[in-house]
mmCIF file of C-alpha atoms in Angstrom:
data_model
loop_
_atom_site.group_PDB
_atom_site.id
_atom_site.type_symbol
_atom_site.label_atom_id
_atom_site.label_comp_id
_atom_site.label_asym_id
_atom_site.label_seq_id
_atom_site.Cartn_x
_atom_site.Cartn_y
_atom_site.Cartn_z
ATOM 1 C CA MET A 19 63.515 76.861 129.664
ATOM 2 C CA ILE A 20 63.345 75.255 133.293
ATOM 3 C CA VAL A 21 61.267 77.395 136.004
ATOM 4 C CA ARG A 22 60.290 76.085 139.579
ATOM 5 C CA SER A 23 60.180 78.473 142.340
ATOM 6 C CA HIS A 24 61.602 77.045 145.861
ATOM 7 C CA LYS A 25 56.813 75.426 146.248
ATOM 8 C CA ASP A 26 57.698 73.863 143.154
ATOM 9 C CA ALA A 27 60.860 72.146 144.726
ATOM 10 C CA GLU A 28 59.792 71.228 147.812
ATOM 11 C CA LYS A 29 57.122 69.074 145.790
ATOM 12 C CA SER A 30 60.448 67.007 145.233
ATOM 13 C CA ALA A 31 61.576 67.278 148.777
ATOM 14 C CA VAL A 32 64.085 63.889 150.432
ATOM 15 C CA GLU A 33 64.377 64.313 154.239
ATOM 16 C CA ASP A 34 65.709 62.618 156.904
ATOM 17 C CA ASP A 35 66.644 63.708 160.566
ATOM 18 C CA LYS A 36 69.390 65.471 159.568
ATOM 19 C CA TRP A 37 68.608 67.038 156.413
ATOM 20 C CA ILE A 38 66.105 67.570 153.639
ATOM 21 C CA SER A 39 66.686 67.995 150.164
ATOM 22 C CA ARG A 40 64.230 70.240 148.234
ATOM 23 C CA ARG A 41 65.474 69.368 143.841
ATOM 24 C CA TYR A 42 64.746 71.243 141.340
ATOM 25 C CA THR A 43 66.507 69.631 138.864
ATOM 26 C CA LEU A 44 66.551 66.620 138.189
ATOM 27 C CA ARG A 45 67.546 63.957 135.489
ATOM 28 C CA LYS A 46 64.040 63.999 133.778
ATOM 29 C CA ASP A 47 65.444 67.697 133.004
ATOM 30 C CA GLY A 48 67.867 66.615 130.275
ATOM 31 C CA MET A 49 71.006 68.952 132.243
ATOM 32 C CA GLY A 50 73.504 66.723 133.208
ATOM 33 C CA HIS A 51 73.405 67.397 136.611
ATOM 34 C CA SER A 52 70.222 68.173 139.217
ATOM 35 C CA VAL A 53 70.458 71.352 141.612
ATOM 36 C CA HIS A 54 69.060 70.768 144.852
ATOM 37 C CA GLU A 55 68.896 72.729 147.565
ATOM 38 C CA THR A 56 69.763 71.449 151.114
ATOM 39 C CA CYS A 57 68.744 72.910 155.108
ATOM 40 C CA ILE A 58 71.569 70.780 157.073
ATOM 41 C CA LYS A 59 69.586 70.516 160.950
ATOM 42 C CA PRO A 60 71.084 71.801 163.773
ATOM 43 C CA GLY A 61 73.622 69.848 165.545
ATOM 44 C CA GLN A 62 74.043 67.191 162.608
ATOM 45 C CA GLU A 63 77.365 66.098 161.421
ATOM 46 C CA LEU A 64 76.949 63.564 158.707
ATOM 47 C CA HIS A 65 79.506 61.012 157.051
ATOM 48 C CA MET A 66 79.207 60.762 153.089
ATOM 49 C CA TRP A 67 81.272 59.256 150.144
ATOM 50 C CA TYR A 68 79.759 59.563 147.324
ATOM 51 C CA LYS A 69 81.290 57.309 145.684
ATOM 52 C CA ASN A 70 78.731 57.804 141.717
ATOM 53 C CA HIS A 71 78.428 61.268 142.029
ATOM 54 C CA THR A 72 81.027 64.365 141.737
ATOM 55 C CA GLU A 73 79.155 66.760 143.982
ATOM 56 C CA THR A 74 79.428 71.065 144.244
ATOM 57 C CA VAL A 75 78.579 72.642 147.662
ATOM 58 C CA LEU A 76 78.150 76.561 147.975
ATOM 59 C CA CYS A 77 77.334 77.748 151.767
ATOM 60 C CA ILE A 78 74.550 80.018 150.843
ATOM 61 C CA GLU A 79 72.970 80.467 154.899
ATOM 62 C CA GLY A 80 74.531 79.660 158.548
ATOM 63 C CA GLU A 81 78.009 77.738 159.301
ATOM 64 C CA GLY A 82 79.573 74.524 159.419
ATOM 65 C CA GLN A 83 82.800 72.283 158.109
ATOM 66 C CA ILE A 84 84.097 70.106 155.938
ATOM 67 C CA GLU A 85 86.357 67.330 156.921
ATOM 68 C CA ASP A 86 88.001 66.280 153.907
ATOM 69 C CA LEU A 87 88.635 61.647 155.173
ATOM 70 C CA THR A 88 90.691 60.766 151.795
ATOM 71 C CA GLU A 89 92.851 64.020 150.986
ATOM 72 C CA GLY A 90 92.609 65.314 154.559
ATOM 73 C CA GLY A 91 91.915 68.754 156.029
ATOM 74 C CA LYS A 92 89.390 71.036 157.472
ATOM 75 C CA TRP A 93 86.991 74.227 156.585
ATOM 76 C CA GLU A 94 84.499 76.227 157.791
ATOM 77 C CA LEU A 95 81.801 77.710 155.805
ATOM 78 C CA LYS A 96 79.918 80.550 155.164
ATOM 79 C CA PRO A 97 77.778 81.991 152.930
ATOM 80 C CA GLY A 98 79.915 82.117 150.242
ATOM 81 C CA VAL A 99 82.392 79.201 150.465
ATOM 82 C CA LEU A 100 81.789 76.983 147.400
ATOM 83 C CA TYR A 101 83.594 73.220 147.790
ATOM 84 C CA ALA A 102 83.599 70.246 145.406
ATOM 85 C CA LEU A 103 83.886 66.494 145.263
ATOM 86 C CA ASP A 104 86.198 65.750 143.097
ATOM 87 C CA LYS A 105 87.887 62.656 143.109
ATOM 88 C CA HIS A 106 84.718 60.793 145.506
ATOM 89 C CA GLN A 107 85.874 62.123 148.721
ATOM 90 C CA GLN A 108 84.438 60.411 151.576
ATOM 91 C CA HIS A 109 84.018 63.852 154.590
ATOM 92 C CA ILE A 110 81.559 64.734 157.632
ATOM 93 C CA LEU A 111 79.708 67.601 157.333
ATOM 94 C CA SER A 112 78.487 69.535 160.226
ATOM 95 C CA SER A 113 77.209 72.278 161.371
ATOM 96 C CA GLU A 114 76.409 73.689 165.364
ATOM 97 C CA LYS A 115 73.600 75.744 164.280
ATOM 98 C CA GLY A 116 71.667 74.400 161.339
ATOM 99 C CA MET A 117 73.297 75.180 157.673
ATOM 100 C CA THR A 118 72.083 75.605 153.834
ATOM 101 C CA VAL A 119 73.850 75.183 150.384
ATOM 102 C CA ILE A 120 73.417 75.082 147.245
ATOM 103 C CA CYS A 121 74.573 71.736 145.731
ATOM 104 C CA THR A 122 74.914 70.127 141.914
ATOM 105 C CA PHE A 123 75.087 66.603 142.121
ATOM 106 C CA SER A 124 76.486 64.641 138.866
ATOM 107 C CA PRO A 125 75.537 63.037 137.496
ATOM 108 C CA ALA A 126 72.251 64.580 137.976
ATOM 109 C CA LEU A 127 70.056 61.911 140.189
ATOM 110 C CA VAL A 128 66.748 60.712 139.754
ATOM 111 C CA GLY A 129 64.590 62.435 142.831
ATOM 112 C CA PRO A 130 64.187 59.481 145.155
ATOM 113 C CA GLU A 131 67.106 59.079 147.009
ATOM 114 C CA THR A 132 68.396 59.183 149.941
ATOM 115 C CA HIS A 133 71.727 58.328 151.552
ATOM 116 C CA ASP A 134 73.149 54.339 152.163
ATOM 117 C CA GLU A 135 74.707 52.655 154.644
ATOM 118 C CA GLN A 136 78.119 54.810 153.879
ATOM 119 C CA GLY A 137 76.688 57.731 153.106
ATOM 120 C CA SER A 138 76.773 58.193 149.173
ATOM 121 C CA TYR A 139 73.962 57.711 147.052
ATOM 122 C CA PRO A 140 72.746 54.821 144.874
ATOM 123 C CA LEU A 141 72.472 54.992 140.354
ATOM 124 C CA LEU A 142 69.290 54.825 140.107
ATOM 125 C CA ASP A 143 67.031 53.922 136.664
ATOM 126 C CA ASP A 144 64.741 56.526 135.694
ATOM 127 C CA ASP A 145 62.475 54.000 136.500
ATOM 128 C CA GLY A 146 63.982 54.400 140.375
ATOM 129 C CA SER A 147 65.548 51.403 140.445
ATOM 130 C CA VAL A 148 68.734 50.131 141.066
ATOM 131 C CA LEU A 149 71.478 50.194 138.437
ATOM 132 C CA LYS A 150 73.378 47.335 138.422
ATOM 133 C CA ARG A 151 76.858 47.704 137.985
#
């Protein structure tokens, strides 16, 4: 059994000027997915495209918006609203006042991943090096 606290997840946090991601489970845990608490900082608009991963996101605090740039559509996000990027959709996630979401990624993240210029996470080997396709 794996039991982790918020304090534990802070040890594997990755942060940039727009968000902070506290990573509760990672590939090394052997679950097949990773679980993250991500706080979108106020006034942010994130352009993302997870080419290598699928992601499910549940809003737990604050409000924001998800815009699907691949298939079209915009949805308001508030606590209790979930979206899933099942087809690697390019999207914009935004929040005027800040928002906290719980995310799962498959395949699981290794831990140090940050977004590249296209808003994607690279596929990493267990040692953190980029896997060649």
